[in-house]
Coordinates of C-alpha atoms and ligand atoms in Angstrom, one line a residue:
X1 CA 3.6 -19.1 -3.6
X2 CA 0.8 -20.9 -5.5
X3 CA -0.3 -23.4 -2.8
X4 CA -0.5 -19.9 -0.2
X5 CA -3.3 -18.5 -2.3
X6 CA -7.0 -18.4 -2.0
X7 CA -9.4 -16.8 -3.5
X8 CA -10.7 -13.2 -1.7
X9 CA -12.7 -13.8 1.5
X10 CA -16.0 -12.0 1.1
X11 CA -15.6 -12.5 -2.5
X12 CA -15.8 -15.8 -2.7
X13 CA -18.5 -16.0 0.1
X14 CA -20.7 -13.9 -1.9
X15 CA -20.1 -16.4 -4.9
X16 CA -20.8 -19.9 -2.3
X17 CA -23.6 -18.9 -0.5
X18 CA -25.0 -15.0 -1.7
X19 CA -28.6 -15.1 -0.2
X20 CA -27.0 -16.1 3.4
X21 CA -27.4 -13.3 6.1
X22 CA -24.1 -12.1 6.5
X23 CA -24.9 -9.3 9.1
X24 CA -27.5 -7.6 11.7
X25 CA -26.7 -3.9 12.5
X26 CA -29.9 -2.1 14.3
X27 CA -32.6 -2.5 11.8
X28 CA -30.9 -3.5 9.2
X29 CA -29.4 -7.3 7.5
X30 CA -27.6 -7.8 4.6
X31 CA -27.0 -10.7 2.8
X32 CA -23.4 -11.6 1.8
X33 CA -24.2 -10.6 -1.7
X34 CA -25.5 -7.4 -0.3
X35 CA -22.4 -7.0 1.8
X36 CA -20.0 -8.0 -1.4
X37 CA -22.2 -5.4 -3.6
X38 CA -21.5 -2.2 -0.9
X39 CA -18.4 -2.9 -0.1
X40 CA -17.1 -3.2 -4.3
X41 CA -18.4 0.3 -4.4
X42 CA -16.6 1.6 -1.3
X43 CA -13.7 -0.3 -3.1
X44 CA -14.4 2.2 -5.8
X45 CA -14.4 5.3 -3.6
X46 CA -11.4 4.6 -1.5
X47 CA -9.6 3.9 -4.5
X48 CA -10.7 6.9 -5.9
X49 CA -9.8 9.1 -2.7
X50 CA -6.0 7.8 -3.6
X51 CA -5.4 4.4 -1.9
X52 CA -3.3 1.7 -3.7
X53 CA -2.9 -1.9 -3.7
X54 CA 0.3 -3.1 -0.4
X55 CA -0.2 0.8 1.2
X56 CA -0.7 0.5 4.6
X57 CA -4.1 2.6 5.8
X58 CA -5.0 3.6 9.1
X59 CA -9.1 3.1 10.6
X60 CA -10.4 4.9 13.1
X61 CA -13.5 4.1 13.5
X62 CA -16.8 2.9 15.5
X63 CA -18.4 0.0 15.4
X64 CA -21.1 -0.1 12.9
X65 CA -21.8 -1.8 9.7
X66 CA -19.8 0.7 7.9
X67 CA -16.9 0.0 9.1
X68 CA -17.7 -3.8 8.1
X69 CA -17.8 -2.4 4.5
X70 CA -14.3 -0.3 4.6
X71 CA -12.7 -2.8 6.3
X72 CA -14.0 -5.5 3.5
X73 CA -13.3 -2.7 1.1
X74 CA -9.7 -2.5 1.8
X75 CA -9.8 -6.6 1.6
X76 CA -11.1 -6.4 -1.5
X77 CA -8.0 -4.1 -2.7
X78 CA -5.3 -5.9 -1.3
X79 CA -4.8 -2.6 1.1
X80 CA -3.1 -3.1 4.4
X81 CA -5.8 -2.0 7.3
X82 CA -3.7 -0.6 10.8
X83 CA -6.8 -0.8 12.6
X84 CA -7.0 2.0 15.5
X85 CA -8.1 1.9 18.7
X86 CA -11.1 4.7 18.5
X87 CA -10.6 5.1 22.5
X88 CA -6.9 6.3 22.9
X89 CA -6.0 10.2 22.8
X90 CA -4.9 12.3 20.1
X91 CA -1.4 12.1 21.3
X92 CA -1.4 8.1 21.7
X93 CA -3.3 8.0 17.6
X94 CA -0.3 10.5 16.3
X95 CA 2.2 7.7 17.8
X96 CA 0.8 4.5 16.5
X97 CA -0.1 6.9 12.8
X98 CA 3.8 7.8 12.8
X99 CA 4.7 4.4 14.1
X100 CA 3.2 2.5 11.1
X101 CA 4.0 4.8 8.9
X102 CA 0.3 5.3 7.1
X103 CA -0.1 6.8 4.1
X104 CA -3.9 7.8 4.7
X105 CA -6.5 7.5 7.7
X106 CA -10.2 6.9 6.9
X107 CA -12.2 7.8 10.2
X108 CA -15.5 8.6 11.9
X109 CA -17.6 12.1 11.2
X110 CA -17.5 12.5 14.6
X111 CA -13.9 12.4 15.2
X112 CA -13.3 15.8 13.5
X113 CA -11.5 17.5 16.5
X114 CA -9.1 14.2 16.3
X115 CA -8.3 14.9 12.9
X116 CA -7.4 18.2 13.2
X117 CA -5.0 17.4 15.5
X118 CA -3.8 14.7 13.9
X119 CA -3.3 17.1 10.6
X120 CA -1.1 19.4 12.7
X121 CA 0.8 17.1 13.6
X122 CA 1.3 14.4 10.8
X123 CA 2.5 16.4 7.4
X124 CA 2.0 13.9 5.0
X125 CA -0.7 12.1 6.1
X126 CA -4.1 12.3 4.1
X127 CA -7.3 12.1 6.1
X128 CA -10.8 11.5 4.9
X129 CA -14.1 10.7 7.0
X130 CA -16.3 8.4 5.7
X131 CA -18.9 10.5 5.1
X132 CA -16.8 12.5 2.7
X133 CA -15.4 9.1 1.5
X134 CA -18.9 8.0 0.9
X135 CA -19.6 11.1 -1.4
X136 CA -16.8 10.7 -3.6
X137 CA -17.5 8.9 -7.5
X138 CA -16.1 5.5 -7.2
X139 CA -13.9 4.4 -9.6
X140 CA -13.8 1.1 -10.9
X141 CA -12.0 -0.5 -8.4
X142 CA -8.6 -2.9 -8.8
X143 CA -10.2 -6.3 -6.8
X144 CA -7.8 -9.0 -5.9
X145 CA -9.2 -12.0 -7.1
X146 CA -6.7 -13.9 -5.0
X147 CA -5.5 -13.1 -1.5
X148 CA -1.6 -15.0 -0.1
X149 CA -2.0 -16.5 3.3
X150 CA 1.6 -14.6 4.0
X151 CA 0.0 -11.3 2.8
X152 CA -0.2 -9.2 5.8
X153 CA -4.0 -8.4 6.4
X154 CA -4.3 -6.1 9.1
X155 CA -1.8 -4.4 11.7
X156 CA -3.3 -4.1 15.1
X157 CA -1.6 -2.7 18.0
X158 CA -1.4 -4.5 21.6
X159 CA -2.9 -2.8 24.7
X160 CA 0.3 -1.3 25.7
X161 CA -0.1 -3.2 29.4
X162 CA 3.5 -3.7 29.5
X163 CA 5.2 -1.0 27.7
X164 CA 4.8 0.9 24.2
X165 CA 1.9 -0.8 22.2
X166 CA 3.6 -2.9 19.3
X167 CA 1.6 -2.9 15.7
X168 CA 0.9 -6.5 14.9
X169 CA 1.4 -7.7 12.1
X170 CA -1.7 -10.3 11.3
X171 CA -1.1 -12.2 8.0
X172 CA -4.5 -13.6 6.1
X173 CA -3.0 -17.2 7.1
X174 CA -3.2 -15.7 10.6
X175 CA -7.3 -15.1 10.2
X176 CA -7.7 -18.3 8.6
X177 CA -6.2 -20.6 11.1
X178 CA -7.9 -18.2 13.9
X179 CA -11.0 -19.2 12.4
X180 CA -10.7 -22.7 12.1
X181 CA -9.2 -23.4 15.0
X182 CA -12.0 -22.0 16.4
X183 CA -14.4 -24.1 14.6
X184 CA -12.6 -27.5 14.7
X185 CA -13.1 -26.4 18.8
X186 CA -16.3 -25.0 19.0
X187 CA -17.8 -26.5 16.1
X188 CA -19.7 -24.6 13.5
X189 CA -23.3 -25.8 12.5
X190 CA -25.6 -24.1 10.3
X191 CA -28.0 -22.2 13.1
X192 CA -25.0 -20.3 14.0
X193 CA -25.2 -16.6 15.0
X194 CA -22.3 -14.6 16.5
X195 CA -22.9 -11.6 19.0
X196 CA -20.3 -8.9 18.4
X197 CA -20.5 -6.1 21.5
X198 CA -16.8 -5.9 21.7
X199 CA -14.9 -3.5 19.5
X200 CA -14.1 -4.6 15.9
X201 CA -10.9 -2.2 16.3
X202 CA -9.7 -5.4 18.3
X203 CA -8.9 -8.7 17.7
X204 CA -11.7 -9.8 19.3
X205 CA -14.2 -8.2 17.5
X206 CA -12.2 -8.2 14.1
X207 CA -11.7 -12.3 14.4
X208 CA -15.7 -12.6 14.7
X209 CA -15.8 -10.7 10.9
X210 CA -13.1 -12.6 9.6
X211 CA -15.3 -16.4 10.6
X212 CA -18.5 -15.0 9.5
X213 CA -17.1 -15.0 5.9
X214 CA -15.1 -17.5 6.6
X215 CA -18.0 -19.9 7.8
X216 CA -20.5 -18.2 6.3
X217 CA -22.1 -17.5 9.0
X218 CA -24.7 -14.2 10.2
X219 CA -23.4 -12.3 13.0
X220 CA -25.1 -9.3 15.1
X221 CA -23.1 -6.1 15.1
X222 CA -23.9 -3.8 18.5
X223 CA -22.4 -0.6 18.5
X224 CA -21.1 -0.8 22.2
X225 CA -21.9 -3.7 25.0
X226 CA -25.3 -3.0 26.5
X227 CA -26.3 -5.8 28.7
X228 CA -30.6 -5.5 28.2
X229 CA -30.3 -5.5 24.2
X230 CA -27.6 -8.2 24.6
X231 CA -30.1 -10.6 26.5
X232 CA -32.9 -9.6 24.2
X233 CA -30.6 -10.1 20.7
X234 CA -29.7 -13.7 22.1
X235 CA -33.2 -14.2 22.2
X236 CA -34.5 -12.1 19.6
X237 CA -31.5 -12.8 16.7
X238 CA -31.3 -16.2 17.7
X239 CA -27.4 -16.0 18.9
X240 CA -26.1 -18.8 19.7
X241 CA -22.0 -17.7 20.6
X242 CA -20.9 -14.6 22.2
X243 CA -17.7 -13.2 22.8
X244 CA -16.9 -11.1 26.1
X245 CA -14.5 -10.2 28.7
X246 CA -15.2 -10.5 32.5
X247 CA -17.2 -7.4 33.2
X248 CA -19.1 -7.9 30.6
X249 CA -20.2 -11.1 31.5
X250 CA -20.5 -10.0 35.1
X251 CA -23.0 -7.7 34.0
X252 CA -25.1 -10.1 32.2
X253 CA -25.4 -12.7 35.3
X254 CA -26.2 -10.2 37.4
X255 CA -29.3 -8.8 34.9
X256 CA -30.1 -11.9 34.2
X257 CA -31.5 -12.6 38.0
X258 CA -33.2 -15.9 38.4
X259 CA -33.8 -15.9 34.3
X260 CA -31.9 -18.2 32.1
X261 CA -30.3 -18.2 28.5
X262 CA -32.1 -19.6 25.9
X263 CA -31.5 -23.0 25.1
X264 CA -30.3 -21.8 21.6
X265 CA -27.2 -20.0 23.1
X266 CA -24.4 -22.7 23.1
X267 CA -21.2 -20.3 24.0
X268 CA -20.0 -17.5 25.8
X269 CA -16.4 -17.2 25.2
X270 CA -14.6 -15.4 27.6
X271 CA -11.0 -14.1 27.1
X272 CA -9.1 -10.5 27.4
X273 CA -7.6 -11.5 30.9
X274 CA -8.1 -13.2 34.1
X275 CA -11.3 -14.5 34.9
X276 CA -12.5 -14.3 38.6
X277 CA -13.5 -17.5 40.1
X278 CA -16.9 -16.6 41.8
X279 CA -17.9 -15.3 38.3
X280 CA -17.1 -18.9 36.9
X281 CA -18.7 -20.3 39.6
X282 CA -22.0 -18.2 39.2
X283 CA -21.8 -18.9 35.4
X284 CA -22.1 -23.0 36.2
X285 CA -24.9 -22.7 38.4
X286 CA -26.8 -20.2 35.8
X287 CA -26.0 -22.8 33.1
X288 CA -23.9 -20.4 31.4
X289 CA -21.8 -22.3 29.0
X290 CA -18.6 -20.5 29.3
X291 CA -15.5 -21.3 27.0
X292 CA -12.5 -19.8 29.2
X293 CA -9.8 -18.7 26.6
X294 CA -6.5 -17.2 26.1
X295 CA -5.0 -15.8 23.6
X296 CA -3.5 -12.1 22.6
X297 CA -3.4 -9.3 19.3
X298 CA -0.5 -12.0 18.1
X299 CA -2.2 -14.9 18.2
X300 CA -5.0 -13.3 16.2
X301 CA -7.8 -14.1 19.2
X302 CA -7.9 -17.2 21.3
X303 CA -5.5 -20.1 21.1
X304 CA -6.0 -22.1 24.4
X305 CA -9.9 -22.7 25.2
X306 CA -11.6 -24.9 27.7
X307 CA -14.7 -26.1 27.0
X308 CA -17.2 -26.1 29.4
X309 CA -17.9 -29.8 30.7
X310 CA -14.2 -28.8 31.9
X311 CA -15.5 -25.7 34.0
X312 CA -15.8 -27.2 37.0
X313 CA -13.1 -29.7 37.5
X314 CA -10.7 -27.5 35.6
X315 CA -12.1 -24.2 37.2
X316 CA -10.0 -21.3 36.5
X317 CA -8.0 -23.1 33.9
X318 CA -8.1 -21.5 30.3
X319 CA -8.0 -24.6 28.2
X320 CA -5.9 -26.6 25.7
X321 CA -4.6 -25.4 22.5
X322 CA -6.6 -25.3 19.4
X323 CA -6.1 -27.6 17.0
X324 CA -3.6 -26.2 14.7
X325 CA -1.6 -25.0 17.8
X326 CA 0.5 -25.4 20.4
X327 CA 2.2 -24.4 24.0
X328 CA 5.0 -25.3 26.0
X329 CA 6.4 -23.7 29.6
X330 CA 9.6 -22.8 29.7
X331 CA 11.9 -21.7 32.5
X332 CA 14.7 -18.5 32.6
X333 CA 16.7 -21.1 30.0
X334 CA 14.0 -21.8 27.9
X335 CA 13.9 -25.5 28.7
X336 CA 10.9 -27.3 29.3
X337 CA 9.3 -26.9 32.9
X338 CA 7.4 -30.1 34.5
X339 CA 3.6 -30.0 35.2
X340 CA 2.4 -27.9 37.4
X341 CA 5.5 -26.3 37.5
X342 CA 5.3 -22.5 36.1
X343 CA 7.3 -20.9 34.0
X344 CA 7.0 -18.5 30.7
X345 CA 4.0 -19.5 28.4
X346 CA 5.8 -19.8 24.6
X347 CA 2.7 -20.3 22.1
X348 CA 3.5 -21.4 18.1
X349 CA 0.9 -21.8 15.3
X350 CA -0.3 -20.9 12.0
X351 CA -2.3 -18.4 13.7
X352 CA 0.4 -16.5 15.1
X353 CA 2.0 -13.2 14.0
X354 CA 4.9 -13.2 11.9
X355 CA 6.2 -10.1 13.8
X356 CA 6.1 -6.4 14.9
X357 CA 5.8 -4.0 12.0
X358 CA 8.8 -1.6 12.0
X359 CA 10.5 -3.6 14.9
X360 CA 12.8 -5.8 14.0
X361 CA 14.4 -6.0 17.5
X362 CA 11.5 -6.8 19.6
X363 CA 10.2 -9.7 17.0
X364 CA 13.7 -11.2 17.2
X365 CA 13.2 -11.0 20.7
X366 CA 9.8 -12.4 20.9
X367 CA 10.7 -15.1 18.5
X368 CA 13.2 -18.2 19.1
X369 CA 12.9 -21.2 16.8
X370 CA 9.5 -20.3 15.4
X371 CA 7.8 -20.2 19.4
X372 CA 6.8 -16.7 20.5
X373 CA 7.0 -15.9 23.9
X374 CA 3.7 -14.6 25.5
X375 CA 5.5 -12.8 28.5
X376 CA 2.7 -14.9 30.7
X377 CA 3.2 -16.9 33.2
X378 CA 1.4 -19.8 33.5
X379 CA 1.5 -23.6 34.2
X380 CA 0.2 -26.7 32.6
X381 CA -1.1 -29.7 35.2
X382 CA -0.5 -33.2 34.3
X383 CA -3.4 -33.5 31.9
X384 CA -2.4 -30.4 29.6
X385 CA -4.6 -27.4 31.0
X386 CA -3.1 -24.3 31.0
X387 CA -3.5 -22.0 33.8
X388 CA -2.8 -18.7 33.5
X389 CA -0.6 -16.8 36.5
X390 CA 0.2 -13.1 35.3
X391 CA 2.8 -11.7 33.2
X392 CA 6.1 -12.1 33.5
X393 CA 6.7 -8.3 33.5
X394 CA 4.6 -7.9 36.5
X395 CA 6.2 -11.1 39.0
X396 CA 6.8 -10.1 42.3
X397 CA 9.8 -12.2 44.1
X398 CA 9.6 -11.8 47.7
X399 CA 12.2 -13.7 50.1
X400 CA 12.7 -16.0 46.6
X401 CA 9.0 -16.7 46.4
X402 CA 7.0 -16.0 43.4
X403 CA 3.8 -13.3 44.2
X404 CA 1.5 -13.2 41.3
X405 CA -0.4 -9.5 41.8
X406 CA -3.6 -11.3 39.9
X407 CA -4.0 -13.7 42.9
X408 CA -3.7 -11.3 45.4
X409 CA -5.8 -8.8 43.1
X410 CA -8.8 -11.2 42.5
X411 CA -9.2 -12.0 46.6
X412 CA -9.1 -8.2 47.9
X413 CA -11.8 -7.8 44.9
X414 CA -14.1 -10.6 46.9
X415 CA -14.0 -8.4 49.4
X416 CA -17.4 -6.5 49.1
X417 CA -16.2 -2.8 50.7
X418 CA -13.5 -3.8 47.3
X419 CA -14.4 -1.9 43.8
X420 CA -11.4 -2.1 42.3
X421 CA -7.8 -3.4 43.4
X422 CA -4.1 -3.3 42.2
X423 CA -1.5 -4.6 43.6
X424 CA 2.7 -4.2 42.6
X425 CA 6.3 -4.5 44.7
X426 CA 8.5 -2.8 46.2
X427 CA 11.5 -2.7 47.5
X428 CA 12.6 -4.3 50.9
X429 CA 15.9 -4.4 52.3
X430 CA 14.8 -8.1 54.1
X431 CA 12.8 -9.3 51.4
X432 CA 14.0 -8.2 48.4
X433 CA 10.4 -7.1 47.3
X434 CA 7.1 -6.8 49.0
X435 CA 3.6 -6.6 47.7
X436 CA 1.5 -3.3 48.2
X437 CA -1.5 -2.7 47.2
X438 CA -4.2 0.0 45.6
X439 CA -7.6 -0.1 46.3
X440 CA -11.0 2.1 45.5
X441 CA -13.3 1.1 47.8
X442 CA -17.4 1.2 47.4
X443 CA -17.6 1.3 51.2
X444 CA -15.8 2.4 54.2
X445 CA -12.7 -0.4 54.9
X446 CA -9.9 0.0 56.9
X447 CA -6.3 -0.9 55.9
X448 CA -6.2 -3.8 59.1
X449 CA -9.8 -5.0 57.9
X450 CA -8.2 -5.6 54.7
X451 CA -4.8 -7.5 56.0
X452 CA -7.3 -9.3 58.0
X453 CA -8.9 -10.6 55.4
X454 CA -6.1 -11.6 53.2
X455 CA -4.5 -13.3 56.2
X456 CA -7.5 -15.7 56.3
X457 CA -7.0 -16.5 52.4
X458 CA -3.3 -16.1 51.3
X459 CA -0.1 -17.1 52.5
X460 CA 1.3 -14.6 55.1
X461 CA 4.4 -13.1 52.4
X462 CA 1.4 -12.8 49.8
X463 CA -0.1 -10.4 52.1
X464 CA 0.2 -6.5 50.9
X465 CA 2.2 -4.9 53.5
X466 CA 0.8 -1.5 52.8
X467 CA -2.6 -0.8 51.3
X468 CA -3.2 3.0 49.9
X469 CA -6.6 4.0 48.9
X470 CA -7.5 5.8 45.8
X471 CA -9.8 7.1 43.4
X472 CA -9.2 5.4 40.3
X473 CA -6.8 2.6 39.0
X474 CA -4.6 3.1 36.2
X475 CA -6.1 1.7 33.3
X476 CA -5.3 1.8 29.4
X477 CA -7.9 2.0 26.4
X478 CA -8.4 -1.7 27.0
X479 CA -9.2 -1.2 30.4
X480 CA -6.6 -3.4 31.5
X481 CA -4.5 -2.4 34.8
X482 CA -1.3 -0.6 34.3
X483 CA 0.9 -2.0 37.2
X484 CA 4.2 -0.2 35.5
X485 CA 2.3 3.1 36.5
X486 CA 1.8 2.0 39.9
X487 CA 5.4 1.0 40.3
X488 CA 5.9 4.8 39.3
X489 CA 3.4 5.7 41.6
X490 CA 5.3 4.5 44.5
X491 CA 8.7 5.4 43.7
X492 CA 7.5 8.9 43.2
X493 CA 6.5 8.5 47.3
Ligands
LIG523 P1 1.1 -5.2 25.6 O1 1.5 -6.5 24.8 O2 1.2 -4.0 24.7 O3 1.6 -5.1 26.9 P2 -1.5 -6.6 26.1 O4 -0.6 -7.8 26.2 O5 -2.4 -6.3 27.2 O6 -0.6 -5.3 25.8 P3 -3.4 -7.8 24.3 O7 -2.8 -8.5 23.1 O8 -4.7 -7.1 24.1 O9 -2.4 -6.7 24.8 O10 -3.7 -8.8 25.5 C1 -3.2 -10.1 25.6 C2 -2.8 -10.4 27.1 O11 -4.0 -10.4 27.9 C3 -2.1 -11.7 27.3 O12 -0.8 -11.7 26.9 C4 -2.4 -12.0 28.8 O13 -1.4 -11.2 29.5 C5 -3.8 -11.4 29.0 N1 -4.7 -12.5 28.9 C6 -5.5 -12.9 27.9 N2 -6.3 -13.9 28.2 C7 -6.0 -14.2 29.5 C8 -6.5 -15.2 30.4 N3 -7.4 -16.1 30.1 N4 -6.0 -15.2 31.7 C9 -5.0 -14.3 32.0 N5 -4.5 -13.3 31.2 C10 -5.0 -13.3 30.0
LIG524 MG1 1.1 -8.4 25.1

């Protein structure tokens, strides 16, 4: 469709505004022209290694600024990117490289025993590490002058919380209305700098690429979150927005002591999952201007925000919709739920996914009338703020209440002898379910200390009727808790 197309992303960047600073990676910055001039020649090499325009091309890869230029690279040729989680195991890659059905897997030096394996196990596929790619005589690459909002962009799996991860299908319309939405939110102004310490292999690092060409605007590329060279880039860089999930911004209040942000910095938004309320409450009183968000891989990044003059009166609440989008709450028959009354949060918007690559079944039934159901739970109050429960998938019904684990979760973790808590169901022949929970402890804490102390703050049915202490929690390459396992965990006792 004609009025679907635009011209190429970092192509036409490098045309508006070539002398900008695109990107910081360690020592070095490039200009969007600079960036545009790399990535055409990596254009050429993966072109040369055998890659065609609508093939679908795995990445497995770290972040750093070359992966910037592939995954520009594979813009520039029209080539579908399934962008791979560099954390999961062999065995997990082989599923999700079978599952999309990839013709050929670009990925780091360093992964070499990884590719091995994934050569015994995948005939057909073709692997190349960008070091060999980087070698190889470009040819004169095919660029698409002209990208189709409905073209799909990249394919990026979920976490796999709740079941099998699911490749996302994530449209160029998809990054485009992420980014705007964004920046009709946010705002954009010219001194904008973006701090990328998440990974670019997810939608939360990838969506900070996509609105620095997009806005033309510089970000700073770390290679993993460190919290000392994050409060010295904000400074040194001048960064104004950051994007991070709850233990990452944990870490930087507590280095940051009695020191402030610079006045520069303007937003830290925080997404991925729940955010605890003492951490919110320490982030007002260090004048941390936190943006609470929500949003998941098929909403292509956030798509409810609150801004922060919201922080304390709407404490704990992740926002309105962005501009372009919108949420209802819907109950077990998909009709409308009153405020404050909770129910399943169904999201629609230009910046959400089309579907599930290779599943027809489960987009059909994620999808009803153009709304997709999130699986969350959540409630909206009278004014229009969301507020995030748990996930559907995870709902404990005890005696015909609802128990969300989260709330239970976040008070045993304000318990200081409390590293790390989970908490899932079982059965009960009175109650139908009851709430038990998993704990690692930092310190010695008994299991009445703990009912004790969740007497004082929950509602008595809320309170785990059996507590069992262990090492680790269950966690995926996300780091996001695995209640399913625990489930298993229990009925294996
Ligand atoms: P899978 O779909 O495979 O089970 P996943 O849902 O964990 O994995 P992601 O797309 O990475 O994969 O995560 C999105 C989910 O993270 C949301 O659906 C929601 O459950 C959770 N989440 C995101 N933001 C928030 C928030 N502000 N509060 C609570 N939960 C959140
Ligand atoms: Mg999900």
């Amino acid at each position: 469709m004609q009025n679907e197309t635009m011209p190429n992303f970092l192509k036409n960047r490098a045309f508006l505004t070539p002398e900008r600073t695109a990107v910081y990676f360690k020592e070095q910055t490039l200009t969007f022209k600079e960036l545009y001039d790399r990535t055409h020649e990596t254009a050429g090499q993966i072109q040369a290694f055998g890659v065609q325009q609508d093939q679908f091309v795995g990445v497995l890869l770290k972040n750093h600024l070359d992966t910037v230029v592939i995954l520009f690279a594979l813009q520039l040729l029209g080539v579908k990117a399934v962008i791979l989680n560099n954390r999961l195991s062999p065995a997990e890659l082989v599923w999700q490289l079978n599952d999309s059905k990839v013709a050929s897997l670009i990925l780091e030096d360093s992964f070499a025993e990884i590719e091995q394996e994934i050569n015994q196990q995948t005939a057909s596929l073709k692997t190349i590490t960008k070091e060999r790619l980087f070698q190889m005589e470009a040819a004169m690459p095919a660029i698409k002058d002209e990208i189709c909002l409905s073209q799909i962009c990249t394919i990026m799996y979920t976490s796999g919380t709740t079941g099998n991860p699911k490749g996302v299908m994530q449209t160029y319309g998809n990054h485009w209305w992420s980014s705007v939405g964004s920046a009709l939110n946010l705002g954009y102004t010219k001194s904008d700098c973006w701090l990328c310490s998440v990974p670019l292999f997810h939608i939360s690092g990838f969506s900070i690429l996509m609105r620095s060409v997009i806005y033309g605007m510089p970000f700073v590329l770390h290679e993993r979150f460190d919290v000392e060279r994050t409060i010295a880039d904000i400074s040194r860089k001048k960064v104004t927005i950051m994007s991070v999930v709850g233990t990452m911004l944990s870490r930087i209040v507590e280095k940051l002591e009695d020191r402030r942000l610079p006045e520069h910095f303007r937003c830290m938004l925080l997404g991925g999952g729940p955010a605890p309320l003492p951490l919110l409450q320490a982030c007002v009183k260090k004048d941390i201007p936190v943006f609470q968000s929500y949003g998941m891989t098929e909403s292509s990044s956030q798509i409810v925000t609150l801004s922060p003059e919201y922080s304390l009166t709407k404490l704990g609440s992740a926002g309105k919709p962005l501009f372009p989008a919108q949420l209802k709450i819907v109950d077990e028959n998909g009709l409308p739920a009153k405020a404050s009354e909770a129910g399943e949060i169904i999201v629609k918007g230009p910046n959400v996914t089309p579907g599930y690559l290779n599943r027809q079944e489960a987009t059909e039934e994620k999808f009803h009338a153009g709304w997709f159901s999130t699986g969350d739970i959540g409630y909206v109050d009278e004014e229009g703020f969301l507020y995030v429960l748990d996930r559907r998938s995870d709902l404990i019904i005890s005696g015909g209440e609802n128990i969300y684990p989260a709330e239970i979760e976040a008070t045993l973790l304000a318990h200081p002898a409390v590293a790390d808590a989970g908490v899932t169901g079982i059965a009960d022949a009175k109650w139908g379910q009851v709430p038990i929970a998993f704990i690692v402890k930092n310190n010695t804490v008994s299991e009445d200390e703990l009912q004790q102390f969740c007497l004082e703050k929950l509602a008595k049915y809320k309170v785990p009727k059996a507590f069992y202490f262990i090492e680790m929690l269950p966690r995926n390459a996300a780091k996001k808790l695995l209640r399913r396992q625990l489930r298993e965990w229990v009925a294996d006792k």
